[in-house]
Coordinates of C-alpha atoms and ligand atoms in Angstrom, one line a residue:
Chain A
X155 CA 31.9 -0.1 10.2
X156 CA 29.4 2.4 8.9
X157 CA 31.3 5.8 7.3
X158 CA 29.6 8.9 6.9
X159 CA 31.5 10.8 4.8
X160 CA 30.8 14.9 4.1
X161 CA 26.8 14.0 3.7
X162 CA 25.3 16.6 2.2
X163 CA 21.2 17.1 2.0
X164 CA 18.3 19.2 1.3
X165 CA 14.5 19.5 1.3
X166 CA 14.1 21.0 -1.9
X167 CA 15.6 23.9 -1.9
X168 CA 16.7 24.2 1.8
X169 CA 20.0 23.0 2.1
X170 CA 20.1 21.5 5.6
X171 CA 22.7 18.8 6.3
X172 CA 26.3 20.9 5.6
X173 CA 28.6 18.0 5.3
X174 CA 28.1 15.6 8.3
X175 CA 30.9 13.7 9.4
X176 CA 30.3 10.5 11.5
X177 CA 32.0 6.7 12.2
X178 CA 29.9 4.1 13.7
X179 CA 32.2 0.9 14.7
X180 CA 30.4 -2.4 14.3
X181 CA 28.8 -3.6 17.3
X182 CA 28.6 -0.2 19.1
X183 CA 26.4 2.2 20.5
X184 CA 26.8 6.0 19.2
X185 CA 24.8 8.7 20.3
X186 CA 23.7 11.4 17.7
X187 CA 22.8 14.1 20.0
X188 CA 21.9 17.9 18.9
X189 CA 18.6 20.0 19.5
X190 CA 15.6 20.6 17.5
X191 CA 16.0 21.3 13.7
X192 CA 19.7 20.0 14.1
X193 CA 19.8 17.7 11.0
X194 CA 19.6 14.6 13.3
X195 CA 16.3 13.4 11.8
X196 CA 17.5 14.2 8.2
X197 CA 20.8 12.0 8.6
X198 CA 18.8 9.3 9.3
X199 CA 16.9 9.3 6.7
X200 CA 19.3 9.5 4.7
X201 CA 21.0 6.5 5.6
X202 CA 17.9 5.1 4.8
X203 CA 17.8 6.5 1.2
X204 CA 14.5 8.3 2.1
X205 CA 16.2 11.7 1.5
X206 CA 15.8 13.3 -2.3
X207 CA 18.8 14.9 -3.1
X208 CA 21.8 13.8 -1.1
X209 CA 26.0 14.5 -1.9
X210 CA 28.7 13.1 -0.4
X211 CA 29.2 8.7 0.8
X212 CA 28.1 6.6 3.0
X213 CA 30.3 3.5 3.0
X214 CA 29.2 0.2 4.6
X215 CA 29.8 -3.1 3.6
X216 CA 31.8 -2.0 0.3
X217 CA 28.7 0.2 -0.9
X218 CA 27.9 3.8 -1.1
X219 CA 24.4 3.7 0.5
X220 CA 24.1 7.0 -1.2
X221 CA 23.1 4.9 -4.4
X222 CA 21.0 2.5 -3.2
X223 CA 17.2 2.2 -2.9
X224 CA 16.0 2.5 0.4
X225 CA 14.8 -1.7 0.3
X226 CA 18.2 -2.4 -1.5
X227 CA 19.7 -0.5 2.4
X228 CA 17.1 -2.4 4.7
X229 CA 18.7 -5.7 2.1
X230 CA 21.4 -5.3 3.5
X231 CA 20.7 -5.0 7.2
X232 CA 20.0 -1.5 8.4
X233 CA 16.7 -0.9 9.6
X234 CA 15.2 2.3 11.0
X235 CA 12.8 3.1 14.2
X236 CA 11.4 6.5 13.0
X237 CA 11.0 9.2 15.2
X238 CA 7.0 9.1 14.0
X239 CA 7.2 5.2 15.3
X240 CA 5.2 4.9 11.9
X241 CA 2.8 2.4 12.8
X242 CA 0.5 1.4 10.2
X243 CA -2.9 2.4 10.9
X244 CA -4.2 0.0 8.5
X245 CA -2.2 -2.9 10.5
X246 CA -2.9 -4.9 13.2
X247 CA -0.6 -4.5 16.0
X248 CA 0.5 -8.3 14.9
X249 CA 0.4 -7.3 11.7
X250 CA 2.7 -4.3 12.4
X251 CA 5.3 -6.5 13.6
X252 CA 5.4 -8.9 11.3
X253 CA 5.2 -6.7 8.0
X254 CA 8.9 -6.2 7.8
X255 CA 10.7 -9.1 6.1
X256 CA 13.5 -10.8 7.2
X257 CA 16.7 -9.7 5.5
X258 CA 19.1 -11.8 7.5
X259 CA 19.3 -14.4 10.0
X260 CA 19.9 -13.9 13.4
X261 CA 16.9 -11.8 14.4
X262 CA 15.8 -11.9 17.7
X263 CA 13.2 -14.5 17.8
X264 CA 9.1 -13.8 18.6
X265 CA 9.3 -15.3 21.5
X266 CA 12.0 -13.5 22.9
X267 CA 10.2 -9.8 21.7
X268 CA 6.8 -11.0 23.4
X269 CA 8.7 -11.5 26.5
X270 CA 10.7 -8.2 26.7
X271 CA 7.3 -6.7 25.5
X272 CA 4.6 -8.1 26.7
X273 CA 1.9 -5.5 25.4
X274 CA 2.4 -6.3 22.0
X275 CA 1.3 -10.1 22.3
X276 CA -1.1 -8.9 24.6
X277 CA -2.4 -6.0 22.3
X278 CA -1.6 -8.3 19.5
X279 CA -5.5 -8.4 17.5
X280 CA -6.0 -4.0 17.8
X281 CA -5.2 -1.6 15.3
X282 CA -1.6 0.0 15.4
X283 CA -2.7 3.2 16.5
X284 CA -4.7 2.0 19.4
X285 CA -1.8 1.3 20.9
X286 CA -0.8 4.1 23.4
X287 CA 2.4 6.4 22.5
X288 CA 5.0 4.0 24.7
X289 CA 3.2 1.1 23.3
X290 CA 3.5 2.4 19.6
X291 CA 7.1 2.9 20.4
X292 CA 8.3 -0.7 21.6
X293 CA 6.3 -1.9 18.4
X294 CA 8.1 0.4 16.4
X295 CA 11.4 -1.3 18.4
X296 CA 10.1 -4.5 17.9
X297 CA 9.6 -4.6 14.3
X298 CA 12.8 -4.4 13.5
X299 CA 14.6 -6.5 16.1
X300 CA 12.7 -9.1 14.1
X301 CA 14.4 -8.8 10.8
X302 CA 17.9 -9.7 11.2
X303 CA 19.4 -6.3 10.6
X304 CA 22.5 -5.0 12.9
X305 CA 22.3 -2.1 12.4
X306 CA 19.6 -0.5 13.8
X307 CA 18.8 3.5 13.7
X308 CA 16.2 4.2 16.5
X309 CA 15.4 8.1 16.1
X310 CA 14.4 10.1 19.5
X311 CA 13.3 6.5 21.1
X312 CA 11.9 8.7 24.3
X313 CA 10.5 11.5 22.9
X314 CA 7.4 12.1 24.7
X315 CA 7.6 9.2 27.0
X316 CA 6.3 8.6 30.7
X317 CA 9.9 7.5 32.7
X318 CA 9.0 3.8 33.6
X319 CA 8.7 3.5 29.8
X320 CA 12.0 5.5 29.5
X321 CA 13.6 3.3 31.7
X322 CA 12.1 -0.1 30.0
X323 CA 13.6 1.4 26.2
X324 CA 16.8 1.9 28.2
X325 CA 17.0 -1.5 29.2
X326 CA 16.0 -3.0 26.2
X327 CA 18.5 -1.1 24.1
X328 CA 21.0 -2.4 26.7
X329 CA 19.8 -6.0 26.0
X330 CA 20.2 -5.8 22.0
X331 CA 23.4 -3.9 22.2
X332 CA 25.0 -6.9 24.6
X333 CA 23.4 -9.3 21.8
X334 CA 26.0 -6.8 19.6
X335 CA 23.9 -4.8 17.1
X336 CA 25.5 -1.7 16.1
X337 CA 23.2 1.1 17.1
X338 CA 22.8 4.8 16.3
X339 CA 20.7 6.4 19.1
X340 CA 19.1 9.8 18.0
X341 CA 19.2 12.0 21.4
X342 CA 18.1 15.3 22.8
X343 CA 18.4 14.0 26.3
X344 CA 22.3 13.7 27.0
X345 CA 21.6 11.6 30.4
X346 CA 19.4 9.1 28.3
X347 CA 22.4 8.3 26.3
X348 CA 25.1 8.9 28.9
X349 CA 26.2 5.0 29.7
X350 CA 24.6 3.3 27.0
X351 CA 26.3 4.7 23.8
X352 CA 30.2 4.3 23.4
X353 CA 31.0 7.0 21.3
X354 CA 28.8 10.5 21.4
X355 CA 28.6 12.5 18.4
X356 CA 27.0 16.3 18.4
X357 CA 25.5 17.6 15.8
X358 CA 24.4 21.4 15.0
X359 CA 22.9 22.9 11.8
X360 CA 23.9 20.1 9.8
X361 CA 27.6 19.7 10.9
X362 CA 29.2 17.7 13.8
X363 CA 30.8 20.1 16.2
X364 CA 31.8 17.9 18.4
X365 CA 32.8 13.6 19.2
X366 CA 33.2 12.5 22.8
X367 CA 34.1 9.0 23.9
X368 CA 31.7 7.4 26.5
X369 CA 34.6 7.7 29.0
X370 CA 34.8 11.5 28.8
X371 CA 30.8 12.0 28.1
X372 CA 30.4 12.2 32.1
X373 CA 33.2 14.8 33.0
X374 CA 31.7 16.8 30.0
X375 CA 27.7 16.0 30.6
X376 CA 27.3 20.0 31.4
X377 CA 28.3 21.2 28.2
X378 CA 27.0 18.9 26.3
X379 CA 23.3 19.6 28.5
X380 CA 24.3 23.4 27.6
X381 CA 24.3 23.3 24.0
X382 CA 21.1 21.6 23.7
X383 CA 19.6 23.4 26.0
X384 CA 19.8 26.6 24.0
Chain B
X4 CA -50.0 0.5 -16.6
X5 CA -46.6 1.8 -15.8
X6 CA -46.2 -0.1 -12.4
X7 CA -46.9 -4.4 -12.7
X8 CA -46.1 -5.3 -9.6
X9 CA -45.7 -8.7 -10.8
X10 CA -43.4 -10.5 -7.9
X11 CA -42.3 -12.9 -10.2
X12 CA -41.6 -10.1 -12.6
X13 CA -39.2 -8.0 -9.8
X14 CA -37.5 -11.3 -8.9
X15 CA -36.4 -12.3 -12.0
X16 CA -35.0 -8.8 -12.6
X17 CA -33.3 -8.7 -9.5
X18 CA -31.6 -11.9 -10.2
X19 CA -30.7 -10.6 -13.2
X20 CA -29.4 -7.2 -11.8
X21 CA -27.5 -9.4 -9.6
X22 CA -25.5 -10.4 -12.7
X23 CA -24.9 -6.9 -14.0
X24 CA -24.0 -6.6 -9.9
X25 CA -21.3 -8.8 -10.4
X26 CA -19.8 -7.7 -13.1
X27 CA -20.0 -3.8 -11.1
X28 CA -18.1 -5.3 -7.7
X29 CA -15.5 -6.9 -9.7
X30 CA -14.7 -4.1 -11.6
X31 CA -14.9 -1.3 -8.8
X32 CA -13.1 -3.8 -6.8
X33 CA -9.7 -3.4 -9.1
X34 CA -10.3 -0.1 -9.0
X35 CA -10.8 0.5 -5.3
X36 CA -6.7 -1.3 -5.1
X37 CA -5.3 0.6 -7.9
X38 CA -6.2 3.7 -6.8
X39 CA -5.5 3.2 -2.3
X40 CA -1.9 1.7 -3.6
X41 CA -0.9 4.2 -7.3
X42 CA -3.2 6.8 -6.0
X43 CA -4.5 6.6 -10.0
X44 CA -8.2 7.0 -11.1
X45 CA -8.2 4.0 -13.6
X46 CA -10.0 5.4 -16.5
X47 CA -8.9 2.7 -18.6
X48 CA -10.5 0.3 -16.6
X49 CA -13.3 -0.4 -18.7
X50 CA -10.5 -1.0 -21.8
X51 CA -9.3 -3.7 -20.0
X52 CA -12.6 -5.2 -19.2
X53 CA -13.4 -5.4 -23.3
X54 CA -9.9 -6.3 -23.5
X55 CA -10.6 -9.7 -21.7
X56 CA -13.6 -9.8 -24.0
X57 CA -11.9 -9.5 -26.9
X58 CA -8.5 -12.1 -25.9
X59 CA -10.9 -14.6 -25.4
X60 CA -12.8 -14.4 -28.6
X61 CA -9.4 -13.9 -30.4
X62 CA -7.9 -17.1 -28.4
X63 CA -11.3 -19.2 -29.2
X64 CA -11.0 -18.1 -33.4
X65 CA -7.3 -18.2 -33.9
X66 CA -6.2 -21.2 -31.5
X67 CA -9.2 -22.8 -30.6
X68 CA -9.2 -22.0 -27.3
X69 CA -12.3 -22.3 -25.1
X70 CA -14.0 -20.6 -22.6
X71 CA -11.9 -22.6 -19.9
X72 CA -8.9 -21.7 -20.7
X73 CA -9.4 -18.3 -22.5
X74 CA -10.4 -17.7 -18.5
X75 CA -7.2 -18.2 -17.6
X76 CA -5.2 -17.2 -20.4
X77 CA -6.7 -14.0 -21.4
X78 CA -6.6 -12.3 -17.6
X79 CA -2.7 -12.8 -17.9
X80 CA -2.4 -11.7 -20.8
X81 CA -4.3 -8.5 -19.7
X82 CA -2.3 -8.1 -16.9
X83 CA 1.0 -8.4 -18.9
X84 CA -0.2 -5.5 -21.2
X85 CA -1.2 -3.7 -17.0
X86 CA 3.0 -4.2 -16.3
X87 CA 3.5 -2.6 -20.0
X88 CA 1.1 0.1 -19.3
X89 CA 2.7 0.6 -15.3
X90 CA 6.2 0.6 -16.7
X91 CA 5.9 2.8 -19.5
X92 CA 3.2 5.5 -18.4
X93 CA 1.8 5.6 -15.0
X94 CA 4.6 4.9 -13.3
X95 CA 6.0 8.3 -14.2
X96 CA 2.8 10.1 -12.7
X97 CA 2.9 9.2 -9.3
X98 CA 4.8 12.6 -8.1
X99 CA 2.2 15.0 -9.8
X100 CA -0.9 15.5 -9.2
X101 CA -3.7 12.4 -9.7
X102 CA -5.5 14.7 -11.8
X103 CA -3.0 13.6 -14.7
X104 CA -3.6 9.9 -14.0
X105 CA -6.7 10.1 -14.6
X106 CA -6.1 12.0 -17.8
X107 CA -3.7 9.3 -18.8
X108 CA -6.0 6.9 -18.1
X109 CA -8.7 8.0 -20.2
X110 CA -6.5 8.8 -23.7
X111 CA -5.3 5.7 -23.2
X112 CA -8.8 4.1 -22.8
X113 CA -9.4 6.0 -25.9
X114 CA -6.9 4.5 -27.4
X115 CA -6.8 1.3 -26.7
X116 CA -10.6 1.6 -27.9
X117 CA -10.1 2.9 -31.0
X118 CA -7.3 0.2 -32.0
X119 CA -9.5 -2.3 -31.1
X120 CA -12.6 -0.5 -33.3
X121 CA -9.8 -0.2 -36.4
X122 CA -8.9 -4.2 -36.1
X123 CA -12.8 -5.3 -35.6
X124 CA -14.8 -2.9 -37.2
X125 CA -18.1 -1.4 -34.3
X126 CA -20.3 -4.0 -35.1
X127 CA -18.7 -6.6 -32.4
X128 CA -18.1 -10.4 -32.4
X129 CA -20.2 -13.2 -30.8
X130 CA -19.3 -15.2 -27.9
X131 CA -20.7 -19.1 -27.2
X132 CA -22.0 -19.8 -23.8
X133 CA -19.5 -23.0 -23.0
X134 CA -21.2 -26.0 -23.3
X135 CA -20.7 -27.4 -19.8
X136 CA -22.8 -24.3 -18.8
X137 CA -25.7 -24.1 -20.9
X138 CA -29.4 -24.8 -20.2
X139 CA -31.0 -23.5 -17.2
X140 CA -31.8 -24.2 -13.4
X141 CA -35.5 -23.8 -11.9
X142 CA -35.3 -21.7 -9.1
X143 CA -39.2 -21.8 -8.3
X144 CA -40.4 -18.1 -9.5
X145 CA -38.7 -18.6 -13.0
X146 CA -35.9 -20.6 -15.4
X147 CA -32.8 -18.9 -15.0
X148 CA -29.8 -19.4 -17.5
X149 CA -27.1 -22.2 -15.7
X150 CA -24.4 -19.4 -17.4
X151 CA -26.0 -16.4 -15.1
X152 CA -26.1 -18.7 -11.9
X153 CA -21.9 -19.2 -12.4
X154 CA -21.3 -15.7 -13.1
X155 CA -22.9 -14.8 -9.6
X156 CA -21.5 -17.8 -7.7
X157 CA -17.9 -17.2 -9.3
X158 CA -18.0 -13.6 -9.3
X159 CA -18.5 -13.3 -6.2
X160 CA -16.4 -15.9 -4.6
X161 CA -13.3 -14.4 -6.8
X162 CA -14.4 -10.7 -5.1
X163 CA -14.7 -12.6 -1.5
X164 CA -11.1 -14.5 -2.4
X165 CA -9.4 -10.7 -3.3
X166 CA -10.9 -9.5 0.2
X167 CA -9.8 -11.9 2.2
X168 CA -6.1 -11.6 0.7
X169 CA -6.4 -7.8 1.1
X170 CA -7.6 -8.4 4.8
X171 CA -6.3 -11.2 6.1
X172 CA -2.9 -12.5 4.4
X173 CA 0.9 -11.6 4.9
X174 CA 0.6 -10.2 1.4
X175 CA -2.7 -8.2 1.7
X176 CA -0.9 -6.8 5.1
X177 CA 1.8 -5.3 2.5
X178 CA -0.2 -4.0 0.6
X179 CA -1.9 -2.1 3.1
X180 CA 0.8 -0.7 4.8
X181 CA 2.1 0.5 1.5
X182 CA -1.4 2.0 1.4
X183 CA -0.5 3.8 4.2
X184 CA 3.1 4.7 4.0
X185 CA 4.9 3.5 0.7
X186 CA 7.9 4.8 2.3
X187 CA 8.8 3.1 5.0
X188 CA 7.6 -0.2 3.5
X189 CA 10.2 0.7 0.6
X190 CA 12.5 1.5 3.6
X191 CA 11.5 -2.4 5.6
X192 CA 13.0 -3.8 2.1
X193 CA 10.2 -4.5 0.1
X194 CA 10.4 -3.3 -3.5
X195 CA 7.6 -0.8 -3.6
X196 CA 8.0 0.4 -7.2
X197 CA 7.5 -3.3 -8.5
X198 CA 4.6 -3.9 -6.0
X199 CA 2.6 -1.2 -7.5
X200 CA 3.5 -2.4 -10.9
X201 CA 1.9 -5.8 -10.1
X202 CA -1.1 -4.3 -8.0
X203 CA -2.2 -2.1 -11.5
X204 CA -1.7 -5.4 -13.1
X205 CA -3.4 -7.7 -10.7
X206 CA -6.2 -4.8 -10.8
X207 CA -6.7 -5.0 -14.5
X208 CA -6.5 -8.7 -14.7
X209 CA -9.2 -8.8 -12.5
X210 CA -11.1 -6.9 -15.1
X211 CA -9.3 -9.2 -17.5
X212 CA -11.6 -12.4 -15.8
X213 CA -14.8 -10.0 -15.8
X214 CA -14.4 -9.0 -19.0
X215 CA -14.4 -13.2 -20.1
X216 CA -17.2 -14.1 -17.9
X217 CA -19.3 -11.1 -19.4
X218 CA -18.2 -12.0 -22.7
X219 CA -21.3 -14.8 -23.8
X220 CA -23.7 -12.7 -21.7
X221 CA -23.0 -8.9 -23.5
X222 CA -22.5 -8.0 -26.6
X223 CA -18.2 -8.0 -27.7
X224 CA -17.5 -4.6 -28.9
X225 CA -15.2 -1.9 -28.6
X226 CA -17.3 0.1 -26.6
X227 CA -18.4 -2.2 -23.9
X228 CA -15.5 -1.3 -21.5
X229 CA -16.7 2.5 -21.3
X230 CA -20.3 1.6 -21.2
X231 CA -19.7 -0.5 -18.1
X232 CA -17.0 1.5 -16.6
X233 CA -18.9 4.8 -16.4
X234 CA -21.3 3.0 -14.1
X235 CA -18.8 1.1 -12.4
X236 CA -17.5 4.8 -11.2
X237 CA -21.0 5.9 -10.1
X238 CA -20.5 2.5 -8.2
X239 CA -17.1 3.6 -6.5
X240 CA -18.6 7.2 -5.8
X241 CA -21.5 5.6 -4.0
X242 CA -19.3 3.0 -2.3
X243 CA -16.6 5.4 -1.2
X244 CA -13.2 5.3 -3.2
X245 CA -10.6 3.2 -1.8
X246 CA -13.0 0.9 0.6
X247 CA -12.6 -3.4 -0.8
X248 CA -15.8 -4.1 0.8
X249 CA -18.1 -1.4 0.1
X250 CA -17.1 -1.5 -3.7
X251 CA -18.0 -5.9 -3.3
X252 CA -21.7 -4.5 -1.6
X253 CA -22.3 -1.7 -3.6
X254 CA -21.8 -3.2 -6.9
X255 CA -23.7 -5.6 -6.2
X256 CA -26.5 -3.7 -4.5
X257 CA -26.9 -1.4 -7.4
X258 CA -26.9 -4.7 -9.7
X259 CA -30.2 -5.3 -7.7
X260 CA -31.6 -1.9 -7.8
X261 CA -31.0 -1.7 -11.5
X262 CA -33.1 -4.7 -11.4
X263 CA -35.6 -3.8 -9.4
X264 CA -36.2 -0.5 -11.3
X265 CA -36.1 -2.5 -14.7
X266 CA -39.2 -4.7 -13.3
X267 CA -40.8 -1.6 -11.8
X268 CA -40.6 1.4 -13.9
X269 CA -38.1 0.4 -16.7
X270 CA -37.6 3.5 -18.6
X271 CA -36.0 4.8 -15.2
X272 CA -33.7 1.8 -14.8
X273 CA -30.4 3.1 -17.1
X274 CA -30.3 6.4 -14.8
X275 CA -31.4 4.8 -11.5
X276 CA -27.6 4.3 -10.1
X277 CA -27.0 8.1 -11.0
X278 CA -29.9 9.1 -9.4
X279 CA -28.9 6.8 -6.4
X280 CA -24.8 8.3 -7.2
X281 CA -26.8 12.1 -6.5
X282 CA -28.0 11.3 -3.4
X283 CA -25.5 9.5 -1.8
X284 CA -23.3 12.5 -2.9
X285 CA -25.2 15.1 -1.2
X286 CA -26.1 12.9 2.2
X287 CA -22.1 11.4 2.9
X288 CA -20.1 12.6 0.2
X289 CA -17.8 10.3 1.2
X290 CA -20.0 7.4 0.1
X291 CA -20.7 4.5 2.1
X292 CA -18.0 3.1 3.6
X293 CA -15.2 5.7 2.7
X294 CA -12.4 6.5 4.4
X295 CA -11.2 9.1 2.2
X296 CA -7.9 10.3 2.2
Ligands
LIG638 N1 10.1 17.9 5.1 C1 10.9 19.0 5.3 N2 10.9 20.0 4.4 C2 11.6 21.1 4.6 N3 12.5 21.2 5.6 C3 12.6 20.3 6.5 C4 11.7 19.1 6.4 N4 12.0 18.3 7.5 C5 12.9 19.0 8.2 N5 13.3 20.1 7.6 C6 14.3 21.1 8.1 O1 15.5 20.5 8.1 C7 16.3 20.8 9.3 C8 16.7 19.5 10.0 O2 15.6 18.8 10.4 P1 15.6 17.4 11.2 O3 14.3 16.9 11.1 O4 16.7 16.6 10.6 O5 16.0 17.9 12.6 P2 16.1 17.0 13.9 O6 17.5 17.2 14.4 O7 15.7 15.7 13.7 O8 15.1 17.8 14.9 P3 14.1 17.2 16.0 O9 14.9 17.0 17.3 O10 13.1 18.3 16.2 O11 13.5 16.0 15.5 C9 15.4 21.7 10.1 O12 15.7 23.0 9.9 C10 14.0 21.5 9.5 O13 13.2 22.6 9.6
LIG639 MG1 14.1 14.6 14.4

């Protein structure tokens, strides 16, 4: 189980998470849906510990994450797909997917990525960033399905994506969550998520305003489309 | 006549340059990974070049220690005092500006140089050539000095050895990607902050071997590491900061052209590579092979 509790953040002076609120069983999908500017991006980070000045707790495995450093987090198996796929330009695509270490054991093994993503083997000798956008964001997936860690935070997965590809990242994230990693899935697109996570959380200028369980996420898919339409 | 052409003459010189060359890549090589990892203009680069110097002479009079081992020892023990130096100063840089690491740098440099000037006085120490390198081959054109042929060969196999981890290992791949984005390497679980702390020290060590394999060709003194170092930056300028190869090919390129101008119009040969650092400046001001930031 990973507790959010009243998180707090800012960007210098900008105060922009207002005490978010979340609960993310182990071995489930959850959905972290809100529109642009939101605070979605910002609570990942600071899970991570990549945010400056944080208040508030983050419990997991009988730490405050709040306190940690962000390699002492990824230590203990949390890893994060950014929403900038942060590929390193410097990195060969190979490279790229092996640079994370391995924190734990039970990562899904090479052979198995190369075979839900064949690109990347394919791709395997060019830089990062030769890869195109879809391709920079299954590497991005794949680097961290490597390492071991269960808990994985994969921020707008989609975002500018053709549909085949869309489609591919939905099956794929409905292949590791069967293997049972815990996921958060970072969401503007409420029919994307609609099926795959189990418990939908909405968040608006830094506060959750709303938590829907999968089974009511359909009868209530209208709102939800509403308030991030706006 | 101000220009013998004497090929014989140029040749010798060159080879020769090609010595000074080394001693240029090495250096601007440790620079070039200091500064793409910290981001920090290592004025006290130099410092730790006569500090290699300096260890081994110190190791050789107080424990007997030769040229072998001071080439082992002494690096280490310059990049010990590299952790000390990360730890206590640079580290607390890296938010502001690198205008300030540079000034760090360089009191420190002064420094460092001006302790070492109060323990040894200006004059300087003498260094023996190791006896398992003394005399000289015949390459044909003239004798040159066994001791000059292993600076070359070594020096440059220890610059090829730091390229090819840089480009082609697991742990080059790190450092790299840290290049790129410290962040999310920090946030993949590597400990960033102590792999910048070793870089600066594996940087400086690397001056650390230069400065013991320069120390029976040039003269030990205080001053030697800012002699060098203010060339080694026209080096960097003209190489492009932050590119591993180009520093390897430019220092020693302009090794060779200082050579060539000391066997063809010697009074121009101290300013040549500042003549050369002009140009390149006003053609591709980011030299030639930067990527600049
Ligand atoms: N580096 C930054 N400096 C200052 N303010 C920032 C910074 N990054 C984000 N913000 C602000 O923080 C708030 C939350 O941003 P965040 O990136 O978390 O939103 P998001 O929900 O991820 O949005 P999007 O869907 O566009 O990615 C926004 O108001 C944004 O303008
Ligand atoms: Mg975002």
């Amino acid at each position: 189980m990973l507790e959010i509790r009243n998180l707090h953040a800012w960007y210098g002076e900008s105060h922009v998470l207002h005490g978010v609120d979340m609960e993310v069983p182990e071995g489930r999908v959850v959905s972290l849906l809100g529109r642009n500017g939101a605070g979605k991006t910002t609570t990942m980070r600071a899970l991570m510990g990549l945010m400056g000045r944080t208040k508030g707790e983050i419990r997991f495995g009988g730490a405050d994450l709040l306190r940690l450093r962000p390699d002492q987090i990824a230590r203990k198996g949390i890893a994060l797909c950014p929403e900038d796929r942060a590929i390193f330009p410097s990195l060969s695509v190979t490279e790229n997917l092996f640079l994370p270490p391995v924190v734990a054991k039970g990562g899904m093994s090479v052979e198995r990525i190369y075979e839900l993503f064949p690109n990347i083997r394919e791709r395997g000798s060019s830089r990062g960033t030769q890869l195109s956008g879809g391709e920079q964001q299954m590497l991005a997936i794949a680097r961290i399905l490597r390492t071991g860690a269960r808990v994985l935070l994969l921020d707008e997965p989609t975002e500018g994506l053709a549909p085949v590809i869309v489609q591919q990242i939905a099956r794929t994230i409905a292949e590791i969550k069967a293997l049972g990693f815990t996921i958060i899935l970072v969401e503007q697109n409420a029919h994307f998520v609609e099926g795959l996570a189990d418990i939908h959380y909405l968040i608006e200028n830094g506060v959750i305003v709303d938590r829907l369980e999968g089974s009511e996420f359909a009868a209530k898919i209208d709102r939800v489309d509403r308030l991030l339409a706006v | 006549m101000p220009f013998d052409l004497n090929l014989n003459l140029i040749l010798g010189q060159m080879v020769l340059g090609l010595v000074n060359g080394v001693f240029y890549a090495i250096l601007s090589l440790g620079l070039a990974i200091i500064f793409g990892l910290l981001g920090v203009i290592n004025f006290a680069h130099g410092v730790f070049f006569m500090l290699g110097a300096f260890l081994a002479y110190m190791l050789g009079a107080t424990l007997g220690i030769g040229y072998w081992g001071s080439l082992l020892i002494a690096p280490v023990l310059v990049g010990l005092i590299g952790i000390v130096v990360e730890v206590l100063l640079i580290r607390r840089l890296y938010k502001i500006d690198h205008l300030y690491g540079l000034l760090l740098t360089l009191g420190l440099a002064l420094a460092i140089e001006g302790l070492i000037r109060i323990v040894f006085g200006q004059q300087g120490v003498p260094y023996p050539i190791p006896p398992s390198l003394r005399g000289a081959v015949d390459i044909g054109f003239m004798l040159l000095p066994l001791y000059r042929v292993w600076v070359v060969v070594a020096g440059i196999v220890l610059c090829l050895a730091t390229w090819f981890v840089i480009e082609r290992t697991p742990l080059g791949a790190k450092l790299r990607a840290a290049t790129d984005n410290p962040a999310m390497v920090q946030a993949f679980g590597i400990n960033v902050p102590v792999m910048l702390t070793l870089t600066y020290a594996a940087g400086v060590a690397l001056a650390g071997v230069g400065g013991v394999m320069a120390a029976p060709v040039m003269t030990i003194d205080p001053a030697m590491g800012t002699n060098i170092v203010i060339v080694v930056f026209a080096v960097v300028v003209i190489g492009g900061m932050g590119s591993i190869f180009g520093s390897i090919v430019t220092g020693l390129g302009l090794g060779l052209l200082e050579g060539l101008a000391k066997a063809t119009f010697p009074s121009a040969s101290s300013t040549v590579i500042f003549v050369a650092m002009v140009i390149i400046l006003v053609l591709r001001p980011r030299g030639l092979f930067g990527k600049m930031a």
